[in-house]
Tab-separated table of C-alpha atoms in Angstrom:
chain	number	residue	atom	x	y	z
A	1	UNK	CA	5.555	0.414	-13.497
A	2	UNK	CA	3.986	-2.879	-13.424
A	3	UNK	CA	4.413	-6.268	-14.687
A	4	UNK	CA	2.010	-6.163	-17.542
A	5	UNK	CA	4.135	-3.288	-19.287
A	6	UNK	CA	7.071	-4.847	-18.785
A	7	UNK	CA	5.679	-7.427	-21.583
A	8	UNK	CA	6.656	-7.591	-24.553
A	9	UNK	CA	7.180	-10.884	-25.751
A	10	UNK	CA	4.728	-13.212	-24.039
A	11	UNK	CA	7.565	-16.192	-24.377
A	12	UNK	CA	9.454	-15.827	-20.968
A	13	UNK	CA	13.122	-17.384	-21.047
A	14	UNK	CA	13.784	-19.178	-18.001
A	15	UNK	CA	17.227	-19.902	-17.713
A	16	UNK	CA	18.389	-22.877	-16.473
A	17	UNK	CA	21.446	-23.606	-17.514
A	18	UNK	CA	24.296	-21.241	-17.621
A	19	UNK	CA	24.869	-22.003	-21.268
A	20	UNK	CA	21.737	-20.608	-22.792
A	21	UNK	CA	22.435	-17.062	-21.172
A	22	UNK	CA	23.420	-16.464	-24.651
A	23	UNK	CA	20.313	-17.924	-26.158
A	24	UNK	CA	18.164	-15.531	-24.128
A	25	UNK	CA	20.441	-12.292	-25.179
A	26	UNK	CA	19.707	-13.277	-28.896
A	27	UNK	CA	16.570	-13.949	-27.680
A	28	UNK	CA	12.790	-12.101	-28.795
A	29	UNK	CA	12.128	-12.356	-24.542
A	30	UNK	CA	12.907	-9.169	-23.104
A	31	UNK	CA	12.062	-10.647	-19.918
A	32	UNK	CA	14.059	-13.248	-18.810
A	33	UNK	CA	13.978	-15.697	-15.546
A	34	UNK	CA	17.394	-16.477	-14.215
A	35	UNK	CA	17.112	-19.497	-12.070
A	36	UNK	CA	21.352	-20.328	-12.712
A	37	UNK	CA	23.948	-18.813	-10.881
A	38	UNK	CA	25.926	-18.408	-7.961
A	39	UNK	CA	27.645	-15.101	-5.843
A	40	UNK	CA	30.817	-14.863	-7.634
A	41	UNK	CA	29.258	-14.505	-11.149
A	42	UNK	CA	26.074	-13.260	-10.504
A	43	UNK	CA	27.415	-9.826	-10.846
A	44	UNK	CA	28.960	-10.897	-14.892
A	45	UNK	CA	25.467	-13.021	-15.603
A	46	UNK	CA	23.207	-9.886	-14.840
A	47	UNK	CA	25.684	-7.312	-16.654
A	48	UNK	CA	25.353	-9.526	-19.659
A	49	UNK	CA	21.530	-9.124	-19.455
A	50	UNK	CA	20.861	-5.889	-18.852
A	51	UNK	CA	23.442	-4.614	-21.680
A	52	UNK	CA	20.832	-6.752	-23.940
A	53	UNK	CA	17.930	-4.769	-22.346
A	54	UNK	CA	16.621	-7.949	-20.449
A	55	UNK	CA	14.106	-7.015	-17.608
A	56	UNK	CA	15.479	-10.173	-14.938
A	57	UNK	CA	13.988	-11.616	-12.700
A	58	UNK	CA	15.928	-14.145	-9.902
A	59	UNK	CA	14.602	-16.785	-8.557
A	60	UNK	CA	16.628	-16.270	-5.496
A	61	UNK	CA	15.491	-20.053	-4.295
A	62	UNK	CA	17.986	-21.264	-6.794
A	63	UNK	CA	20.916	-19.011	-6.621
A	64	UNK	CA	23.560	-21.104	-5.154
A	65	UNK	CA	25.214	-19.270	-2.272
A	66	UNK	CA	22.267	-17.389	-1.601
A	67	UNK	CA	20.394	-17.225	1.780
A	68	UNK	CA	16.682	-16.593	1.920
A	69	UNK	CA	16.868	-13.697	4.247
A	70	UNK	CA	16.276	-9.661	4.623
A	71	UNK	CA	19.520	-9.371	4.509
A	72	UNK	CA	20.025	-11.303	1.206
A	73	UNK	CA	17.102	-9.603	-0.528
A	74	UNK	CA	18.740	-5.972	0.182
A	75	UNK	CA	22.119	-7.310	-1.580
A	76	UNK	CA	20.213	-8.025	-4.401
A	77	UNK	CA	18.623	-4.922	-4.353
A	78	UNK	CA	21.652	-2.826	-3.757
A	79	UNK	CA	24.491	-4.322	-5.339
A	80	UNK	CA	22.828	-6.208	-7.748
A	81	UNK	CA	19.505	-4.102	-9.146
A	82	UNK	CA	17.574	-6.895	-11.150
A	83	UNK	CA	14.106	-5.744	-12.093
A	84	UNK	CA	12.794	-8.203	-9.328
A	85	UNK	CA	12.944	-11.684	-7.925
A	86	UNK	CA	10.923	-14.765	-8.296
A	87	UNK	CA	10.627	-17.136	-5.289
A	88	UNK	CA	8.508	-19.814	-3.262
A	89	UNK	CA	8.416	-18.049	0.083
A	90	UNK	CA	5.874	-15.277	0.689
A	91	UNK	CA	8.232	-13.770	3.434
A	92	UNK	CA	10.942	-12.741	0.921
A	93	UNK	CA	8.170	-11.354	-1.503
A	94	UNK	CA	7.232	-8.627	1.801
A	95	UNK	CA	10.711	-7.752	2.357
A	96	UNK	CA	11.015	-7.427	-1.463
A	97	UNK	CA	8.584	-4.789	-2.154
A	98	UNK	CA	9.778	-3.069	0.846
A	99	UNK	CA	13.232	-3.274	-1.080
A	100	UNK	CA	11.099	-1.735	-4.083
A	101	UNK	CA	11.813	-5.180	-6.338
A	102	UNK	CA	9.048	-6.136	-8.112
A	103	UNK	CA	8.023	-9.923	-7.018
A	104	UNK	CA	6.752	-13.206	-8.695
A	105	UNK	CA	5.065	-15.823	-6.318
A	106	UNK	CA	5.919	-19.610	-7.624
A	107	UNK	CA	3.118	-21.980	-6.742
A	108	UNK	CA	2.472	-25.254	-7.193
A	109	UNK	CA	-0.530	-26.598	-9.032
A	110	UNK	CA	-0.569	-30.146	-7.597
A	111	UNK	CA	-3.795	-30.764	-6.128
A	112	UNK	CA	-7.232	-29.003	-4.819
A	113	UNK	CA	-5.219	-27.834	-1.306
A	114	UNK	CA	-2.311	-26.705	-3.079
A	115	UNK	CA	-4.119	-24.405	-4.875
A	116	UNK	CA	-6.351	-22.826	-2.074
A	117	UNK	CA	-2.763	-22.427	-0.317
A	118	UNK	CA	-1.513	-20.300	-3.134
A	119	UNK	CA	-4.171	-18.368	-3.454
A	120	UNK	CA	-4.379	-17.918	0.502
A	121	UNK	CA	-0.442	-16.876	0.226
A	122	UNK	CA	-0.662	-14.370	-2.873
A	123	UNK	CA	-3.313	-12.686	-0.705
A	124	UNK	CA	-1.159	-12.339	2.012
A	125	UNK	CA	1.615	-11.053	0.309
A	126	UNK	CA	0.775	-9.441	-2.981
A	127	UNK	CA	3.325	-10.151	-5.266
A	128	UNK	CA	3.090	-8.138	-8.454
A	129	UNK	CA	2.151	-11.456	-10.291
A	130	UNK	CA	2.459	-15.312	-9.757
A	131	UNK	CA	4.289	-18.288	-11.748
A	132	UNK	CA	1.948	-21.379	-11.860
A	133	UNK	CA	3.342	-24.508	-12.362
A	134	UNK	CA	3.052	-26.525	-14.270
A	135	UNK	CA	2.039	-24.665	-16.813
A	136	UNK	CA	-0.031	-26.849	-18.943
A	137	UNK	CA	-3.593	-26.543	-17.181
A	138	UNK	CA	-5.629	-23.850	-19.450
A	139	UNK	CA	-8.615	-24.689	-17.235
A	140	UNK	CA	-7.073	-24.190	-13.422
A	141	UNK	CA	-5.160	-20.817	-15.190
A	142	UNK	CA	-8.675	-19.808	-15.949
A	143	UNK	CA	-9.829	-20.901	-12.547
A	144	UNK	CA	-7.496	-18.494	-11.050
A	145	UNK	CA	-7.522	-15.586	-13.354
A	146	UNK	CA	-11.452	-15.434	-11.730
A	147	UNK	CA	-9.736	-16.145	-8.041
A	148	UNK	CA	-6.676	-14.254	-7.832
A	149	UNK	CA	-6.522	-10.364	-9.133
A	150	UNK	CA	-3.190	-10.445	-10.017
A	151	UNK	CA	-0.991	-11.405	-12.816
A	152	UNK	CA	-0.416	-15.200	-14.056
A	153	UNK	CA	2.800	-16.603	-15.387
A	154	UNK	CA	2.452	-20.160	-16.257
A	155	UNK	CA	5.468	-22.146	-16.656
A	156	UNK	CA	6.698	-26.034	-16.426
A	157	UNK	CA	6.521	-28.701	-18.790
A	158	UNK	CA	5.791	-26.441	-21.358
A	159	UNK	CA	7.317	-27.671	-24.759
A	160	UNK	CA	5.383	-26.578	-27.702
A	161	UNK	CA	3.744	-23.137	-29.604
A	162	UNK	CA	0.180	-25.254	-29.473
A	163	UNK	CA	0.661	-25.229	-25.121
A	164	UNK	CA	1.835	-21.684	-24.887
A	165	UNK	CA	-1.112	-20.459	-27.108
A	166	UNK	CA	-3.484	-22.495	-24.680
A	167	UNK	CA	-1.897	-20.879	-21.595
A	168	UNK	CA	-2.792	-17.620	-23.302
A	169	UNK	CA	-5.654	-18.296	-24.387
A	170	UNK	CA	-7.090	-19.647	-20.780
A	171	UNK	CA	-6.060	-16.281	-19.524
A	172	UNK	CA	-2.178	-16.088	-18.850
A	173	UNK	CA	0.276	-12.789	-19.701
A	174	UNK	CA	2.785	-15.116	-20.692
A	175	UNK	CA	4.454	-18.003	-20.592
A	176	UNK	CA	7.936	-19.016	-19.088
A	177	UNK	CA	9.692	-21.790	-20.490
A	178	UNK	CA	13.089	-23.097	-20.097
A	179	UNK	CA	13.419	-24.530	-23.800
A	180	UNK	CA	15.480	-21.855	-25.761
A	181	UNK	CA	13.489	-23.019	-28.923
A	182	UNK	CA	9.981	-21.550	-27.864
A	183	UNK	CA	11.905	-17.890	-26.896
A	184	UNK	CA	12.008	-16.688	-30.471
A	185	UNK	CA	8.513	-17.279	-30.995
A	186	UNK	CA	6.784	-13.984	-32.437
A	187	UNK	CA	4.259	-14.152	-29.913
């Protein structure tokens, strides 16, 4: 399987807060982002979301507790069986897919050299997709789309339908955002 049948809903909930793990069960997102958490209720956070039929991905840079390590990644895998993890570091997207997780490369959009640096390290690594942030540049997402063969998530400052139809529309599968209004969007 790949990411672009995991998609359903192209409204992403990222969840930020331990309180809206709620608002993304109720949710219309089937996939969700967990960047909340900790080892000691990881375990109830991810039972939660998977009893709701959530595809999860963790973003294992925020997980408080959590090393970035080999070591780390095959917990995750073993004990904890998300559907794959989202992180920063191209080394734990390798030893992810050799975990069989499926993998989201963040990058950030900030200027001309952070770009050619994303691109350089989704080449290296081949995640299944990438999260660009922040999401609200329709014309570098369409920049990429032509650069990159892979998947684009954009996400970050995204607080509106108007900017989530604009992501789409320049070319993105969907959008993550960490606003709990925008996840019930029929989109």
């Amino acid at each position: 399987m790949n990411i672009v049948d995991l998609v359903q809903s192209q409204v992403i909930a990222s969840i930020k807060n331990e309180e809206d793990i709620d608002k993304a069960i109720t949710s219309n997102s089937n996939i969700v982002f967990l960047l909340t958490g900790n080892l000691l209720n990881m375990t109830d956070h991810l039972s939660r979301l998977k009893k709701a039929k959530k595809q999860i991905f963790i973003h294992i840079d925020f997980i408080e507790g959590l090393s970035n390590t080999k070591s780390a990644i095959k917990y995750i895998a073993q004990s904890w069986k998300p559907t794959g993890i989202i992180t920063t570091k191209n080394s734990l997207i390798k030893f992810a897919k050799e975990e069989k997780l499926m993998t989201i490369q963040r990058i950030f959009l900030i200027d001309k050299t952070a770009i050619k640096k994303g691109i350089d390290m989704c080449q290296a690594c081949n995640p299944d997709a990438i999260e660009v942030l922040p999401g609200l540049m329709p014309s570098i997402i369409d920049q990429l789309t032509t650069q990159i063969n892979l998947p684009i998530i954009a996400g970050g400052l995204i607080s509106s339908k108007e900017e989530i139809l604009q992501g789409l529309e320049a070319g993105a599968l969907a959008i993550s955002s960490g606003d709990p209004a925008l996840w019930n969007l029929d989109i």
